[in-house]
Amino acid sequence: MAAEYERHRPEYPEEALRWAADQLGLEAGARVLDIGAGTGKLTRGLVALGFDVVAVEPGAPMLAQLREAVPEAEGHEAPAESIPLPDGNVDAAFAGQAFHWFDPERALPELHRVIRPGGGLGLLWNWWDERDPLQAELGVLIGYAGHQPYRDDELPGLPWFREVGRTVVESAEESTPDALVGQLATTSAFLTAEPEEREDVLRSVHDMACRYGKRFPLPRFTYAFVFARADA
Ligand SMILES: C[S@@+](CC[C@H](N)C(=O)[O-])C[C@H]1O[C@@H](n2cnc3c(N)ncnc32)[C@H](O)[C@@H]1O
């Protein structure tokens, strides 16, 4: 599944990464952590901005993909709740599509520990754009209609972090029925579904997407948040 993830999941728009980096006052050469880095979709965007990136990911197959795709990054196999870095080791940390997987009670003090005083945290989520008729149909079909990828009351807060800004960036890429099905098949809801149910729903998605053509634009929202490390 790590290879499928690498093949089908989207990267992050440069505009969103630049916005977060500016808010955090980061300059080229800054040392940044990508936590829950997966196969390195966010890592490569951070490397492209000129940062010295350390990627931490608990899943060995995902990390193996990351090491292949982004050899410039330093990789460690570990969870957000126990980061194998010294205190104050990074100027900032980022998490893409991952913060909602962490245990905040343990991950937030840990992130606070490894980020230097004056540094901060950027969280990003790519998400569906239900103004697009295809994605509105899809949302009803697979159940994300009206949902958001994060919960406001579960975002980082004091005593560890303080929100300093948030934005939404719009982007689009071209997709196909197969690519859409491939992307969905890597999401946790489908990975944990019974095989028969999973195949049924993915077939319906494919049929529905075919009505929009062999290729179609897939607009997307990227939600980006920036938090300052709260200093004592
Ligand atoms: C949806 S993927 C996102 C991966 C990558 N950041 C991206 O943007 O494509 C979520 C990642 O979070 C990782 N993850 C899950 N629980 C975690 C934890 N407690 N600490 C760190 N990473 C975790 C998973 O192994 C997975 O690679």
Short mmCIF file of C-alpha atoms and ligand atoms in Angstrom, two decimals:
data_model
loop_
_atom_site.label_atom_id
_atom_site.label_comp_id
_atom_site.label_asym_id
_atom_site.label_seq_id
_atom_site.Cartn_x
_atom_site.Cartn_y
_atom_site.Cartn_z
CA MET A 1 0.00 0.00 0.00
CA ALA A 2 2.98 2.34 0.58
CA ALA A 3 3.77 2.17 -3.15
CA GLU A 4 0.10 2.88 -4.02
CA TYR A 5 0.13 5.79 -1.59
CA GLU A 6 3.24 7.18 -3.26
CA ARG A 7 1.64 6.75 -6.69
CA HIS A 8 -1.77 8.26 -6.06
CA ARG A 9 -1.75 10.71 -3.17
CA PRO A 10 -1.38 14.40 -3.96
CA GLU A 11 1.51 16.63 -3.00
CA TYR A 12 1.04 20.07 -1.41
CA PRO A 13 0.79 23.31 -3.40
CA GLU A 14 3.93 25.41 -3.19
CA GLU A 15 1.76 28.44 -2.37
CA ALA A 16 0.55 26.77 0.85
CA LEU A 17 4.07 25.77 1.89
CA ARG A 18 5.47 29.23 1.15
CA TRP A 19 2.66 30.85 3.13
CA ALA A 20 3.38 28.64 6.15
CA ALA A 21 7.15 29.13 5.84
CA ASP A 22 6.73 32.92 5.70
CA GLN A 23 4.43 32.92 8.72
CA LEU A 24 7.07 30.91 10.58
CA GLY A 25 9.86 33.26 9.48
CA LEU A 26 11.80 30.40 7.88
CA GLU A 27 14.64 31.04 5.47
CA ALA A 28 16.41 28.64 3.11
CA GLY A 29 18.71 26.39 5.12
CA ALA A 30 16.37 26.25 8.13
CA ARG A 31 16.17 22.82 9.75
CA VAL A 32 12.58 21.59 9.69
CA LEU A 33 10.88 18.41 10.84
CA ASP A 34 8.22 16.65 8.76
CA ILE A 35 6.34 14.54 11.30
CA GLY A 36 4.14 11.66 10.12
CA ALA A 37 6.00 12.07 6.83
CA GLY A 38 4.60 8.98 5.08
CA THR A 39 6.20 8.51 1.68
CA GLY A 40 7.47 12.10 1.70
CA LYS A 41 4.78 14.01 -0.20
CA LEU A 42 5.25 17.03 2.06
CA THR A 43 8.96 16.34 2.62
CA ARG A 44 9.80 16.93 -1.04
CA GLY A 45 7.95 20.26 -1.05
CA LEU A 46 9.94 21.37 1.99
CA VAL A 47 13.21 20.23 0.40
CA ALA A 48 12.28 22.20 -2.75
CA LEU A 49 11.97 25.36 -0.63
CA GLY A 50 15.60 24.89 0.40
CA PHE A 51 15.09 23.56 3.91
CA ASP A 52 17.24 20.97 5.63
CA VAL A 53 14.50 18.41 6.29
CA VAL A 54 14.34 15.65 8.87
CA ALA A 55 11.44 13.26 8.18
CA VAL A 56 10.00 11.14 10.99
CA GLU A 57 7.52 8.38 10.18
CA PRO A 58 6.50 5.29 12.22
CA GLY A 59 5.64 3.03 9.25
CA ALA A 60 8.74 1.25 7.90
CA PRO A 61 7.34 0.63 4.36
CA MET A 62 6.26 4.29 4.08
CA LEU A 63 9.69 5.45 5.26
CA ALA A 64 11.39 3.15 2.72
CA GLN A 65 9.39 4.87 -0.07
CA LEU A 66 10.33 8.26 1.36
CA ARG A 67 14.04 7.42 1.43
CA GLU A 68 13.86 6.47 -2.22
CA ALA A 69 11.80 9.47 -3.32
CA VAL A 70 13.57 12.11 -1.20
CA PRO A 71 17.12 10.95 -0.45
CA GLU A 72 18.06 14.51 0.54
CA ALA A 73 16.00 14.20 3.74
CA GLU A 74 17.27 12.63 6.95
CA GLY A 75 14.78 9.85 7.83
CA HIS A 76 13.89 8.30 11.19
CA GLU A 77 11.40 5.58 12.00
CA ALA A 78 9.43 6.85 15.01
CA PRO A 79 6.03 8.23 16.06
CA ALA A 80 5.16 11.82 16.94
CA GLU A 81 4.81 10.81 20.58
CA SER A 82 8.50 9.88 20.83
CA ILE A 83 10.64 11.88 18.38
CA PRO A 84 14.29 10.78 18.23
CA LEU A 85 15.72 14.32 18.15
CA PRO A 86 17.41 16.43 20.86
CA ASP A 87 15.66 19.38 22.54
CA GLY A 88 15.39 22.51 20.38
CA ASN A 89 16.78 20.64 17.35
CA VAL A 90 14.54 22.15 14.64
CA ASP A 91 13.41 25.64 13.67
CA ALA A 92 9.92 24.38 12.85
CA ALA A 93 7.87 21.22 12.43
CA PHE A 94 5.30 20.43 9.75
CA ALA A 95 2.67 17.71 9.48
CA GLY A 96 0.74 16.99 6.28
CA GLN A 97 -2.47 14.97 6.51
CA ALA A 98 -1.15 13.48 9.74
CA PHE A 99 -1.83 15.54 12.88
CA HIS A 100 -5.24 13.91 13.41
CA TRP A 101 -3.43 10.55 13.82
CA PHE A 102 -1.30 11.72 16.75
CA ASP A 103 -2.13 11.38 20.44
CA PRO A 104 -2.14 15.13 21.22
CA GLU A 105 -1.55 14.62 24.95
CA ARG A 106 1.86 13.12 24.17
CA ALA A 107 2.70 14.51 20.72
CA LEU A 108 2.25 18.21 21.54
CA PRO A 109 4.76 18.31 24.44
CA GLU A 110 7.11 16.24 22.29
CA LEU A 111 6.85 18.65 19.34
CA HIS A 112 7.30 21.57 21.75
CA ARG A 113 10.46 19.90 23.07
CA VAL A 114 12.15 19.41 19.67
CA ILE A 115 11.22 22.85 18.24
CA ARG A 116 13.58 25.61 19.36
CA PRO A 117 12.24 28.58 21.36
CA GLY A 118 10.81 31.10 18.88
CA GLY A 119 10.00 28.36 16.38
CA GLY A 120 6.64 26.98 15.34
CA LEU A 121 4.46 24.32 13.84
CA GLY A 122 2.67 24.14 10.46
CA LEU A 123 -0.23 21.77 9.84
CA LEU A 124 -1.62 21.05 6.38
CA TRP A 125 -4.48 19.01 5.04
CA ASN A 126 -5.46 18.48 1.40
CA TRP A 127 -9.22 18.13 1.08
CA TRP A 128 -12.07 17.74 -1.37
CA ASP A 129 -13.74 20.70 -3.04
CA GLU A 130 -17.46 19.93 -2.99
CA ARG A 131 -18.23 22.89 -5.26
CA ASP A 132 -16.99 20.53 -7.97
CA PRO A 133 -20.01 18.42 -9.07
CA LEU A 134 -17.96 15.23 -9.27
CA GLN A 135 -16.65 15.68 -5.73
CA ALA A 136 -20.12 16.61 -4.45
CA GLU A 137 -21.40 13.29 -5.79
CA LEU A 138 -18.39 11.48 -4.43
CA GLY A 139 -18.89 13.02 -0.99
CA VAL A 140 -22.38 11.56 -0.78
CA LEU A 141 -21.21 8.23 -2.15
CA ILE A 142 -18.36 7.70 0.28
CA GLY A 143 -19.53 9.84 3.20
CA TYR A 144 -17.28 12.90 3.45
CA ALA A 145 -20.05 15.33 2.41
CA GLY A 146 -19.98 18.38 4.68
CA HIS A 147 -16.94 17.14 6.64
CA GLN A 148 -13.57 18.79 7.24
CA PRO A 149 -10.25 16.97 7.63
CA TYR A 150 -9.57 18.54 11.05
CA ARG A 151 -11.57 19.50 14.15
CA ASP A 152 -11.20 23.06 15.40
CA ASP A 153 -11.40 21.93 19.03
CA GLU A 154 -8.58 19.42 18.45
CA LEU A 155 -6.03 21.82 16.95
CA PRO A 156 -2.90 22.53 19.04
CA GLY A 157 -3.34 25.01 21.88
CA LEU A 158 -1.80 26.28 25.11
CA PRO A 159 0.35 25.52 27.02
CA TRP A 160 2.31 24.17 24.02
CA PHE A 161 1.32 26.22 20.96
CA ARG A 162 -0.61 29.33 20.00
CA GLU A 163 -2.31 29.72 16.61
CA VAL A 164 -0.93 32.61 14.56
CA GLY A 165 -2.69 32.11 11.25
CA ARG A 166 -4.68 29.91 8.92
CA THR A 167 -5.46 29.97 5.22
CA VAL A 168 -7.02 27.89 2.47
CA VAL A 169 -5.21 27.46 -0.85
CA GLU A 170 -7.01 26.29 -3.97
CA SER A 171 -5.29 24.17 -6.58
CA ALA A 172 -6.26 21.62 -9.22
CA GLU A 173 -4.80 18.70 -11.05
CA GLU A 174 -6.05 16.48 -13.82
CA SER A 175 -7.36 13.10 -12.76
CA THR A 176 -8.93 9.96 -14.26
CA PRO A 177 -11.44 7.41 -12.94
CA ASP A 178 -8.59 4.96 -12.21
CA ALA A 179 -6.47 7.57 -10.46
CA LEU A 180 -9.41 8.68 -8.32
CA VAL A 181 -10.12 5.09 -7.29
CA GLY A 182 -6.39 4.57 -6.63
CA GLN A 183 -6.29 7.62 -4.38
CA LEU A 184 -9.38 6.58 -2.42
CA ALA A 185 -8.11 3.03 -1.99
CA THR A 186 -5.16 4.40 0.05
CA THR A 187 -7.41 6.14 2.61
CA SER A 188 -7.88 4.61 6.04
CA ALA A 189 -11.65 4.17 5.58
CA PHE A 190 -11.04 1.89 2.60
CA LEU A 191 -7.97 0.17 4.06
CA THR A 192 -10.02 -0.95 7.05
CA ALA A 193 -13.23 -1.87 5.14
CA GLU A 194 -14.27 -5.46 4.44
CA PRO A 195 -12.83 -6.45 1.01
CA GLU A 196 -16.25 -7.03 -0.56
CA GLU A 197 -17.68 -3.72 0.61
CA ARG A 198 -14.50 -1.93 -0.45
CA GLU A 199 -14.68 -3.39 -3.97
CA ASP A 200 -18.39 -2.49 -4.30
CA VAL A 201 -17.90 1.12 -3.32
CA LEU A 202 -14.78 1.56 -5.44
CA ARG A 203 -16.64 0.14 -8.44
CA SER A 204 -19.47 2.66 -7.89
CA VAL A 205 -16.91 5.46 -7.64
CA HIS A 206 -15.31 4.35 -10.90
CA ASP A 207 -18.71 4.22 -12.68
CA MET A 208 -19.68 7.63 -11.34
CA ALA A 209 -16.31 9.19 -12.32
CA CYS A 210 -16.57 7.76 -15.86
CA ARG A 211 -19.64 9.94 -16.39
CA TYR A 212 -17.30 12.95 -16.10
CA GLY A 213 -15.04 11.68 -18.88
CA LYS A 214 -11.75 9.86 -19.28
CA ARG A 215 -9.92 12.83 -17.77
CA PHE A 216 -11.30 15.63 -15.63
CA PRO A 217 -9.94 18.47 -13.50
CA LEU A 218 -9.91 17.74 -9.78
CA PRO A 219 -9.88 21.02 -7.84
CA ARG A 220 -8.70 20.74 -4.26
CA PHE A 221 -8.51 22.77 -1.05
CA THR A 222 -5.40 22.80 1.10
CA TYR A 223 -6.06 23.94 4.67
CA ALA A 224 -2.92 25.37 6.27
CA PHE A 225 -2.44 26.41 9.92
CA VAL A 226 0.54 27.95 11.67
CA PHE A 227 1.21 27.86 15.41
CA ALA A 228 3.94 29.59 17.43
CA ARG A 229 5.74 27.52 20.04
CA ALA A 230 4.49 28.90 23.34
CA ASP A 231 7.52 29.90 25.40
CA ALA A 232 7.57 30.02 29.18
C1 LIG B 1 -2.31 10.22 5.50
S1 LIG B 1 -0.63 9.83 5.80
C2 LIG B 1 0.21 11.37 5.44
C3 LIG B 1 1.63 11.15 5.04
C4 LIG B 1 2.37 12.37 4.51
N1 LIG B 1 2.56 13.35 5.55
C5 LIG B 1 1.64 12.99 3.35
O1 LIG B 1 1.32 14.17 3.43
O2 LIG B 1 1.41 12.32 2.35
C6 LIG B 1 -0.61 9.77 7.56
C7 LIG B 1 0.75 9.34 8.08
O3 LIG B 1 0.76 9.50 9.49
C8 LIG B 1 1.49 8.43 10.03
N2 LIG B 1 1.14 8.28 11.45
C9 LIG B 1 0.09 7.63 11.98
N3 LIG B 1 0.15 7.71 13.33
C10 LIG B 1 1.24 8.45 13.63
C11 LIG B 1 1.85 8.87 14.85
N4 LIG B 1 1.32 8.58 16.02
N5 LIG B 1 3.00 9.58 14.78
C12 LIG B 1 3.53 9.92 13.58
N6 LIG B 1 3.00 9.55 12.40
C13 LIG B 1 1.87 8.82 12.43
C14 LIG B 1 1.11 7.25 9.17
O4 LIG B 1 2.05 6.19 9.29
C15 LIG B 1 1.06 7.87 7.79
O5 LIG B 1 2.30 7.79 7.13
#
